[in-house]
Amino acid sequence: MSERLNVNVTSEFGELEGVIVHTPGLEVEEMTPETAKRALYSDILNLAVAGKEYQQMKGVLSKTSRCFEVKDLLSEVLTNDLVRQKLLQEICTAEGATDILPALLEIQSDELARQLIQGVPIKRDNLTRYLSQERFSLAPLHNFLFTRDASMSFRDEVVIGKMANKVRDREAMIMETIFKNHPMLEAKTINPFQPNELTIGKNRMIEGGDFQVARKDVLVIGTGIRTSTEGIDFILENIKEKKEKIQHILIQELPDMPESFIHLDMVFTFLDRDACMVYEPLILGTNRYHTIHIQIENGEVTSITEEKNLPKALRKLGMDLKPIHCGGSKDIWTQEREQWHSGANFLAIAPGQVIGYERNVNTVEELNKNGFEVIKAEDYISGKAELPKGGKCVITIAGSELARGGGGARCMSMPFRRKAVEW
């Protein structure tokens, strides 16, 4: 494979050129009521329905960008024996399954990639394993359809996620292996995980759902149950090391509850140079959750100040974004209901052109009132509808089942390359 794609992301809404996704597979069907909670789900998805809905999103992405599957990229890097040995050693050691390492090393790359995602069934060949209540030596990665969390692109680098829950650690290991070793991808990886640290960095957590690139000099990061202040400090230290002129990090504190506030992108996403989607009660309302602005200059923190809210903080930095309300402007109950089903979670494929769930009818109507043409994903994929050249639109995908997994279009995609935005 001679072509190389450089990682380059300097905004959340530049025209999408490269994205990694993971179509949900058998790992979703392997969930039971007992394991759902351990897998961070509040319900079990119907794969047949969720899969059809996912194909609408993937169909749009494939038509507008270079779209790659995690499993394919993983299978390709596993053909390298050294890469295979290193990744399997790392996974088996971390998950207490070194006994199965020799057997895994013998499996063909395609099948091994599948098992690392869908689970390695337990081989009941001794008493302990025979009596074990577990079905797998390596559990299925139920959350991998949310490819956003395990790695984050910023400029020409990829930050590897330090996941808040151990059940997701393997996702980060796989994404790091892909970005470090795939011959098509050109990127420097930054990993906050240091296995030898005993106390320093112990509480370091950062996930992609909290990590948003506003501009090449402005990051917006949420801190809550999935991304810790120590995780953000790790990003801060990496920015300081570059000793660049002026960089900014805007931090938004998030409540621990409800679980729909799990990441920043569940309450705030960028839509365009001049528009953002907000869950109004948290982002604009009066509450006790801080919005902090850290300014870094020539390798030093020159100020840490508190701001009124994210849109006002961004305005001070020259980004004047009109907040569009998730759930519409009429009723706080409708806002709450639609936020629960990822009503604020949009993925931009170009400035002002975004993908979201059609089920959030009040949110879609609010976008339409603000100049976004509504286009059904199936109409765009079939050629019945075209995206407006240079105009705003919201492409709606079905989400009756997918939304129950706790994430939207932004959660289910990992952009690694976007065109620079003309300001």
Short mmCIF file of C-alpha atoms in Angstrom, two decimals:
data_model
loop_
_atom_site.label_atom_id
_atom_site.label_comp_id
_atom_site.label_asym_id
_atom_site.label_seq_id
_atom_site.Cartn_x
_atom_site.Cartn_y
_atom_site.Cartn_z
CA MET A 1 0.00 0.00 0.00
CA SER A 2 1.91 3.04 -1.26
CA GLU A 3 -0.55 5.84 -0.46
CA ARG A 4 -0.06 7.52 2.89
CA LEU A 5 -2.63 9.67 4.64
CA ASN A 6 -1.30 12.22 7.11
CA VAL A 7 -3.36 12.79 10.21
CA ASN A 8 -4.51 16.40 10.19
CA VAL A 9 -7.42 17.78 12.22
CA THR A 10 -7.54 21.49 13.04
CA SER A 11 -11.29 21.83 13.64
CA GLU A 12 -14.41 19.79 14.37
CA PHE A 13 -16.09 20.91 11.13
CA GLY A 14 -13.51 21.12 8.33
CA GLU A 15 -14.43 19.02 5.30
CA LEU A 16 -13.97 15.37 6.30
CA GLU A 17 -11.28 13.49 4.33
CA GLY A 18 -10.56 10.43 6.49
CA VAL A 19 -12.60 8.69 9.20
CA ILE A 20 -12.43 5.38 11.08
CA VAL A 21 -15.59 3.56 12.12
CA HIS A 22 -16.58 0.17 13.54
CA THR A 23 -19.77 -1.45 12.31
CA PRO A 24 -21.38 -3.17 15.33
CA GLY A 25 -21.13 -6.94 15.08
CA LEU A 26 -21.51 -10.06 17.22
CA GLU A 27 -19.86 -8.31 20.20
CA VAL A 28 -23.18 -6.44 20.62
CA GLU A 29 -25.21 -9.68 20.56
CA GLU A 30 -22.96 -11.28 23.17
CA MET A 31 -24.35 -8.96 25.84
CA THR A 32 -26.66 -10.34 28.52
CA PRO A 33 -28.66 -8.46 31.18
CA GLU A 34 -25.93 -9.45 33.65
CA THR A 35 -23.00 -8.27 31.50
CA ALA A 36 -24.72 -5.15 30.10
CA LYS A 37 -23.94 -3.10 33.20
CA ARG A 38 -20.33 -4.27 33.22
CA ALA A 39 -20.20 -3.27 29.54
CA LEU A 40 -21.45 0.25 30.47
CA TYR A 41 -24.82 -0.24 28.76
CA SER A 42 -28.20 0.38 30.36
CA ASP A 43 -29.94 -1.87 27.83
CA ILE A 44 -29.27 -4.59 25.26
CA LEU A 45 -29.30 -3.61 21.59
CA ASN A 46 -31.03 -5.52 18.81
CA LEU A 47 -28.14 -6.02 16.39
CA ALA A 48 -30.31 -6.58 13.30
CA VAL A 49 -31.99 -3.19 13.73
CA ALA A 50 -28.92 -1.32 15.03
CA GLY A 51 -26.84 -2.67 12.14
CA LYS A 52 -29.27 -1.35 9.50
CA GLU A 53 -29.34 2.05 11.19
CA TYR A 54 -25.54 2.13 11.38
CA GLN A 55 -25.30 1.46 7.64
CA GLN A 56 -27.11 4.75 7.03
CA MET A 57 -24.38 6.67 8.85
CA LYS A 58 -21.60 4.67 7.22
CA GLY A 59 -23.26 5.15 3.82
CA VAL A 60 -23.17 8.93 4.24
CA LEU A 61 -19.54 8.87 5.45
CA SER A 62 -18.45 6.59 2.60
CA LYS A 63 -20.02 8.94 0.05
CA THR A 64 -18.39 12.08 1.48
CA SER A 65 -15.01 10.84 2.75
CA ARG A 66 -12.46 8.03 2.89
CA CYS A 67 -14.08 5.67 5.42
CA PHE A 68 -12.14 2.81 7.06
CA GLU A 69 -13.22 -0.04 9.34
CA VAL A 70 -11.24 -0.73 12.54
CA LYS A 71 -11.36 -4.49 11.88
CA ASP A 72 -9.83 -4.13 8.40
CA LEU A 73 -7.03 -1.85 9.60
CA LEU A 74 -6.34 -4.15 12.56
CA SER A 75 -6.25 -7.24 10.35
CA GLU A 76 -3.72 -5.54 8.06
CA VAL A 77 -1.30 -4.56 10.87
CA LEU A 78 -1.57 -8.03 12.45
CA THR A 79 0.14 -9.55 9.39
CA ASN A 80 3.37 -8.11 10.85
CA ASP A 81 4.66 -10.73 13.31
CA LEU A 82 6.40 -8.22 15.59
CA VAL A 83 3.28 -6.04 15.80
CA ARG A 84 1.12 -9.10 16.47
CA GLN A 85 3.43 -10.36 19.24
CA LYS A 86 3.63 -6.98 20.96
CA LEU A 87 -0.12 -6.27 20.87
CA LEU A 88 -1.16 -9.75 22.03
CA GLN A 89 1.41 -9.71 24.85
CA GLU A 90 0.10 -6.32 25.97
CA ILE A 91 -3.57 -7.37 25.83
CA CYS A 92 -3.12 -10.79 27.47
CA THR A 93 -0.97 -9.36 30.27
CA ALA A 94 -3.42 -6.53 30.98
CA GLU A 95 -6.42 -8.89 31.02
CA GLY A 96 -4.82 -11.77 32.92
CA ALA A 97 -4.99 -14.18 29.99
CA THR A 98 -1.35 -14.96 29.20
CA ASP A 99 -2.24 -18.68 29.07
CA ILE A 100 -4.01 -18.18 25.73
CA LEU A 101 -1.19 -16.17 24.13
CA PRO A 102 0.47 -19.11 22.27
CA ALA A 103 -2.88 -20.13 20.71
CA LEU A 104 -3.69 -16.56 19.64
CA LEU A 105 -0.31 -16.18 17.94
CA GLU A 106 -1.26 -19.03 15.57
CA ILE A 107 -4.57 -17.54 14.38
CA GLN A 108 -4.85 -15.98 10.90
CA SER A 109 -4.88 -12.16 10.91
CA ASP A 110 -8.51 -11.71 9.78
CA GLU A 111 -9.83 -14.15 12.33
CA LEU A 112 -7.58 -12.79 15.08
CA ALA A 113 -8.82 -9.22 14.42
CA ARG A 114 -12.39 -10.50 14.65
CA GLN A 115 -11.77 -12.32 17.95
CA LEU A 116 -9.95 -9.37 19.52
CA ILE A 117 -13.12 -7.32 18.92
CA GLN A 118 -15.89 -9.94 19.23
CA GLY A 119 -14.30 -11.93 22.04
CA VAL A 120 -12.10 -15.01 22.50
CA PRO A 121 -14.31 -17.87 23.78
CA ILE A 122 -13.05 -19.63 26.89
CA LYS A 123 -11.59 -23.09 26.25
CA ARG A 124 -12.87 -25.34 29.04
CA ASP A 125 -9.87 -27.64 29.16
CA ASN A 126 -9.13 -27.53 32.90
CA LEU A 127 -11.22 -27.50 36.08
CA THR A 128 -10.98 -23.76 36.70
CA ARG A 129 -12.10 -22.89 33.19
CA TYR A 130 -14.73 -25.65 33.20
CA LEU A 131 -16.36 -24.19 36.29
CA SER A 132 -15.90 -20.55 35.26
CA GLN A 133 -19.07 -18.46 34.89
CA GLU A 134 -17.35 -16.47 32.14
CA ARG A 135 -17.95 -17.25 28.46
CA PHE A 136 -14.77 -15.55 27.23
CA SER A 137 -11.06 -15.49 27.99
CA LEU A 138 -11.00 -12.05 26.36
CA ALA A 139 -14.38 -10.36 26.63
CA PRO A 140 -16.12 -8.83 23.58
CA LEU A 141 -15.58 -5.09 23.06
CA HIS A 142 -19.22 -4.07 23.33
CA ASN A 143 -18.39 -0.33 23.14
CA PHE A 144 -16.12 -0.28 20.09
CA LEU A 145 -18.84 1.12 17.80
CA PHE A 146 -18.13 4.36 19.71
CA THR A 147 -14.75 4.71 17.98
CA ARG A 148 -14.45 8.35 19.07
CA ASP A 149 -13.29 7.58 22.60
CA ALA A 150 -10.16 5.44 22.24
CA SER A 151 -8.16 7.94 20.13
CA MET A 152 -8.31 11.66 19.32
CA SER A 153 -6.80 13.56 16.40
CA PHE A 154 -5.37 17.04 16.93
CA ARG A 155 -3.33 18.60 14.14
CA ASP A 156 -0.83 15.90 13.05
CA GLU A 157 -0.93 13.91 16.30
CA VAL A 158 -3.18 11.25 17.78
CA VAL A 159 -3.80 11.20 21.53
CA ILE A 160 -4.52 7.65 22.69
CA GLY A 161 -7.42 7.43 25.13
CA LYS A 162 -6.79 6.56 28.77
CA MET A 163 -10.15 4.96 29.34
CA ALA A 164 -12.09 5.48 32.56
CA ASN A 165 -13.20 1.84 32.62
CA LYS A 166 -10.87 -1.12 32.23
CA VAL A 167 -13.39 -2.90 29.98
CA ARG A 168 -12.40 -0.39 27.27
CA ASP A 169 -8.59 -0.50 27.63
CA ARG A 170 -8.18 -2.95 24.73
CA GLU A 171 -9.87 -0.45 22.36
CA ALA A 172 -7.10 2.09 23.10
CA MET A 173 -4.39 -0.57 22.65
CA ILE A 174 -5.84 -1.53 19.25
CA MET A 175 -6.12 2.08 18.05
CA GLU A 176 -2.55 2.88 19.13
CA THR A 177 -1.29 -0.21 17.28
CA ILE A 178 -3.13 0.85 14.12
CA PHE A 179 -1.87 4.45 14.17
CA LYS A 180 1.70 3.42 14.96
CA ASN A 181 1.97 0.61 12.45
CA HIS A 182 -0.46 0.87 9.55
CA PRO A 183 1.49 1.73 6.37
CA MET A 184 -1.30 4.03 5.18
CA LEU A 185 -1.35 6.28 8.26
CA GLU A 186 1.21 8.92 9.14
CA ALA A 187 0.88 10.20 12.71
CA LYS A 188 2.70 10.73 15.95
CA THR A 189 0.91 9.06 18.86
CA ILE A 190 0.79 10.45 22.40
CA ASN A 191 -0.20 7.99 25.12
CA PRO A 192 -1.14 9.16 28.64
CA PHE A 193 -0.88 5.59 29.95
CA GLN A 194 2.39 4.89 31.76
CA PRO A 195 2.33 1.33 33.20
CA ASN A 196 5.26 1.98 35.56
CA GLU A 197 3.69 4.96 37.30
CA LEU A 198 2.55 4.13 40.81
CA THR A 199 0.94 7.34 42.00
CA ILE A 200 1.66 10.04 39.41
CA GLY A 201 -0.89 9.72 36.63
CA LYS A 202 -2.97 7.14 38.52
CA ASN A 203 -6.12 9.23 38.05
CA ARG A 204 -5.26 10.27 34.50
CA MET A 205 -8.26 9.64 32.24
CA ILE A 206 -9.17 11.10 28.87
CA GLU A 207 -11.73 9.95 26.30
CA GLY A 208 -12.48 11.33 22.84
CA GLY A 209 -16.11 12.18 23.61
CA ASP A 210 -14.77 14.97 25.83
CA PHE A 211 -12.11 16.20 23.38
CA GLN A 212 -13.06 18.78 20.73
CA VAL A 213 -10.85 20.78 18.37
CA ALA A 214 -12.31 24.27 17.94
CA ARG A 215 -9.41 25.72 15.97
CA LYS A 216 -5.74 24.82 15.56
CA ASP A 217 -4.95 26.92 18.64
CA VAL A 218 -8.11 26.15 20.69
CA LEU A 219 -9.14 22.89 22.35
CA VAL A 220 -12.44 22.44 24.20
CA ILE A 221 -12.40 19.59 26.73
CA GLY A 222 -15.04 18.30 29.13
CA THR A 223 -14.16 16.98 32.58
CA GLY A 224 -16.45 14.59 34.42
CA ILE A 225 -16.72 10.85 35.02
CA ARG A 226 -14.75 9.89 31.88
CA THR A 227 -12.09 12.62 31.62
CA SER A 228 -10.28 13.76 34.75
CA THR A 229 -8.52 17.04 35.48
CA GLU A 230 -5.27 14.99 35.50
CA GLY A 231 -6.08 13.82 31.96
CA ILE A 232 -6.50 17.43 30.84
CA ASP A 233 -3.25 18.38 32.63
CA PHE A 234 -1.50 15.71 30.53
CA ILE A 235 -2.75 17.46 27.36
CA LEU A 236 -1.67 20.79 28.86
CA GLU A 237 1.89 19.50 29.47
CA ASN A 238 2.13 18.29 25.86
CA ILE A 239 1.04 21.70 24.58
CA LYS A 240 3.57 23.45 26.86
CA GLU A 241 6.40 21.28 25.48
CA LYS A 242 5.80 22.68 21.98
CA LYS A 243 6.60 26.24 23.19
CA GLU A 244 4.27 27.81 20.62
CA LYS A 245 3.02 31.39 20.65
CA ILE A 246 -0.48 31.22 22.13
CA GLN A 247 -2.68 28.14 22.70
CA HIS A 248 -5.96 27.90 24.56
CA ILE A 249 -7.79 25.11 26.39
CA LEU A 250 -11.41 25.71 27.39
CA ILE A 251 -12.64 23.26 30.02
CA GLN A 252 -16.28 22.50 30.79
CA GLU A 253 -17.13 20.71 34.03
CA LEU A 254 -19.85 18.06 33.65
CA PRO A 255 -22.21 16.56 36.25
CA ASP A 256 -21.81 12.90 37.23
CA MET A 257 -25.51 12.32 36.64
CA PRO A 258 -27.56 11.64 34.57
CA GLU A 259 -25.55 9.11 32.58
CA SER A 260 -26.51 10.92 29.35
CA PHE A 261 -24.00 13.65 30.39
CA ILE A 262 -21.20 11.10 30.08
CA HIS A 263 -19.15 13.25 27.66
CA LEU A 264 -19.00 16.86 26.54
CA ASP A 265 -20.26 15.93 23.06
CA MET A 266 -23.57 14.86 24.63
CA VAL A 267 -24.26 18.49 25.61
CA PHE A 268 -22.16 20.55 23.17
CA THR A 269 -20.96 20.03 19.57
CA PHE A 270 -19.64 22.31 16.83
CA LEU A 271 -21.80 22.63 13.70
CA ASP A 272 -20.03 25.35 11.71
CA ARG A 273 -17.76 28.40 12.01
CA ASP A 274 -20.74 30.30 13.39
CA ALA A 275 -23.01 27.70 15.05
CA CYS A 276 -22.96 25.10 17.82
CA MET A 277 -25.50 22.69 19.28
CA VAL A 278 -26.03 23.06 23.02
CA TYR A 279 -28.04 21.46 25.77
CA GLU A 280 -29.18 24.82 27.07
CA PRO A 281 -29.76 24.03 30.81
CA LEU A 282 -26.13 22.94 31.29
CA ILE A 283 -24.21 25.02 28.74
CA LEU A 284 -26.09 28.33 29.01
CA GLY A 285 -28.14 28.02 32.20
CA THR A 286 -27.18 29.10 35.71
CA ASN A 287 -25.42 26.16 37.35
CA ARG A 288 -22.46 25.32 39.55
CA TYR A 289 -20.37 23.69 36.81
CA HIS A 290 -17.29 25.73 35.94
CA THR A 291 -16.12 26.85 32.51
CA ILE A 292 -12.36 27.47 32.70
CA HIS A 293 -9.99 29.11 30.19
CA ILE A 294 -6.30 28.16 30.30
CA GLN A 295 -3.92 30.20 28.14
CA ILE A 296 -0.47 28.83 27.29
CA GLU A 297 2.27 30.99 25.78
CA ASN A 298 5.82 29.90 24.87
CA GLY A 299 5.61 26.83 27.08
CA GLU A 300 4.15 28.55 30.14
CA VAL A 301 0.62 28.85 31.52
CA THR A 302 0.04 32.63 31.43
CA SER A 303 -3.51 32.65 32.83
CA ILE A 304 -6.28 30.46 34.24
CA THR A 305 -9.63 32.23 34.42
CA GLU A 306 -13.27 31.35 34.88
CA GLU A 307 -15.70 32.15 32.04
CA LYS A 308 -19.48 32.59 31.96
CA ASN A 309 -20.04 29.71 29.51
CA LEU A 310 -18.45 28.03 26.47
CA PRO A 311 -20.01 30.18 23.70
CA LYS A 312 -18.97 33.38 25.52
CA ALA A 313 -15.45 32.03 26.08
CA LEU A 314 -15.17 31.10 22.38
CA ARG A 315 -16.47 34.54 21.35
CA LYS A 316 -13.59 36.16 23.27
CA LEU A 317 -11.22 34.06 21.14
CA GLY A 318 -12.82 35.25 17.90
CA MET A 319 -15.28 32.37 17.39
CA ASP A 320 -18.78 33.86 17.47
CA LEU A 321 -21.05 30.80 17.54
CA LYS A 322 -24.82 30.98 17.65
CA PRO A 323 -26.08 28.36 20.16
CA ILE A 324 -28.84 26.17 18.67
CA HIS A 325 -30.88 24.42 21.34
CA CYS A 326 -31.07 20.63 21.55
CA GLY A 327 -34.76 19.77 21.88
CA GLY A 328 -35.82 23.20 20.63
CA SER A 329 -36.49 26.38 22.58
CA LYS A 330 -40.03 25.79 23.82
CA ASP A 331 -39.88 23.27 26.61
CA ILE A 332 -37.20 22.12 29.09
CA TRP A 333 -38.82 18.65 29.25
CA THR A 334 -38.44 18.19 25.49
CA GLN A 335 -34.83 19.37 25.70
CA GLU A 336 -34.16 16.82 28.44
CA ARG A 337 -35.85 14.00 26.52
CA GLU A 338 -33.96 14.62 23.28
CA GLN A 339 -30.62 15.18 25.01
CA TRP A 340 -31.06 11.72 26.57
CA HIS A 341 -31.09 10.23 23.07
CA SER A 342 -27.98 12.09 21.85
CA GLY A 343 -29.88 15.11 20.55
CA ALA A 344 -26.81 17.33 20.96
CA ASN A 345 -24.39 14.80 19.45
CA PHE A 346 -23.69 15.85 15.86
CA LEU A 347 -20.85 14.96 13.49
CA ALA A 348 -19.88 17.63 10.95
CA ILE A 349 -18.75 16.31 7.55
CA ALA A 350 -18.11 19.87 6.30
CA PRO A 351 -18.77 23.38 7.66
CA GLY A 352 -22.51 23.55 8.36
CA GLN A 353 -23.21 20.01 7.11
CA VAL A 354 -23.91 17.61 9.98
CA ILE A 355 -25.24 14.11 10.72
CA GLY A 356 -27.69 13.39 13.57
CA TYR A 357 -30.62 11.21 14.62
CA GLU A 358 -33.98 11.81 12.93
CA ARG A 359 -35.80 10.70 16.12
CA ASN A 360 -34.91 14.03 17.78
CA VAL A 361 -37.61 15.87 15.83
CA ASN A 362 -37.56 19.09 17.87
CA THR A 363 -33.79 19.39 17.54
CA VAL A 364 -33.98 18.82 13.78
CA GLU A 365 -36.81 21.36 13.52
CA GLU A 366 -34.69 23.90 15.46
CA LEU A 367 -31.80 23.33 13.04
CA ASN A 368 -34.17 23.82 10.11
CA LYS A 369 -35.39 27.13 11.58
CA ASN A 370 -31.74 28.19 11.70
CA GLY A 371 -31.12 27.56 8.01
CA PHE A 372 -30.19 23.86 7.95
CA GLU A 373 -31.90 21.97 5.12
CA VAL A 374 -33.16 18.57 6.34
CA ILE A 375 -32.01 15.63 4.17
CA LYS A 376 -32.77 11.98 4.92
CA ALA A 377 -29.64 9.81 4.84
CA GLU A 378 -31.33 7.17 2.68
CA ASP A 379 -32.26 9.84 0.09
CA TYR A 380 -28.69 11.11 -0.06
CA ILE A 381 -27.18 7.61 -0.29
CA SER A 382 -29.58 6.58 -3.09
CA GLY A 383 -28.93 9.78 -5.07
CA LYS A 384 -32.47 11.08 -4.62
CA ALA A 385 -31.10 14.12 -2.73
CA GLU A 386 -27.88 16.10 -2.98
CA LEU A 387 -26.06 18.09 -0.31
CA PRO A 388 -26.30 21.86 -0.89
CA LYS A 389 -23.00 23.20 -2.27
CA GLY A 390 -21.66 25.51 0.42
CA GLY A 391 -25.02 25.48 2.21
CA LYS A 392 -26.07 24.20 5.62
CA CYS A 393 -27.87 20.87 6.07
CA VAL A 394 -28.62 18.20 8.63
CA ILE A 395 -28.51 14.62 7.32
CA THR A 396 -30.82 12.53 9.46
CA ILE A 397 -30.13 8.87 10.22
CA ALA A 398 -32.48 6.36 11.83
CA GLY A 399 -31.75 5.86 15.52
CA SER A 400 -34.56 4.00 17.22
CA GLU A 401 -32.13 1.28 18.30
CA LEU A 402 -28.66 2.82 18.00
CA ALA A 403 -29.54 5.74 20.28
CA ARG A 404 -30.24 3.28 23.10
CA GLY A 405 -26.51 2.50 23.14
CA GLY A 406 -25.87 5.98 24.54
CA GLY A 407 -24.21 7.83 21.68
CA GLY A 408 -24.79 9.61 18.37
CA ALA A 409 -22.99 10.21 15.08
CA ARG A 410 -20.02 11.98 16.68
CA CYS A 411 -19.53 9.14 19.17
CA MET A 412 -19.58 6.55 16.39
CA SER A 413 -16.84 8.07 14.23
CA MET A 414 -13.13 8.87 14.60
CA PRO A 415 -12.07 11.54 12.05
CA PHE A 416 -8.31 11.60 11.47
CA ARG A 417 -8.14 13.98 8.53
CA ARG A 418 -10.05 17.17 7.70
CA LYS A 419 -9.45 20.06 5.31
CA ALA A 420 -8.34 23.30 6.91
CA VAL A 421 -11.18 25.77 7.47
CA GLU A 422 -11.06 29.16 5.79
CA TRP A 423 -11.69 31.76 8.51
#
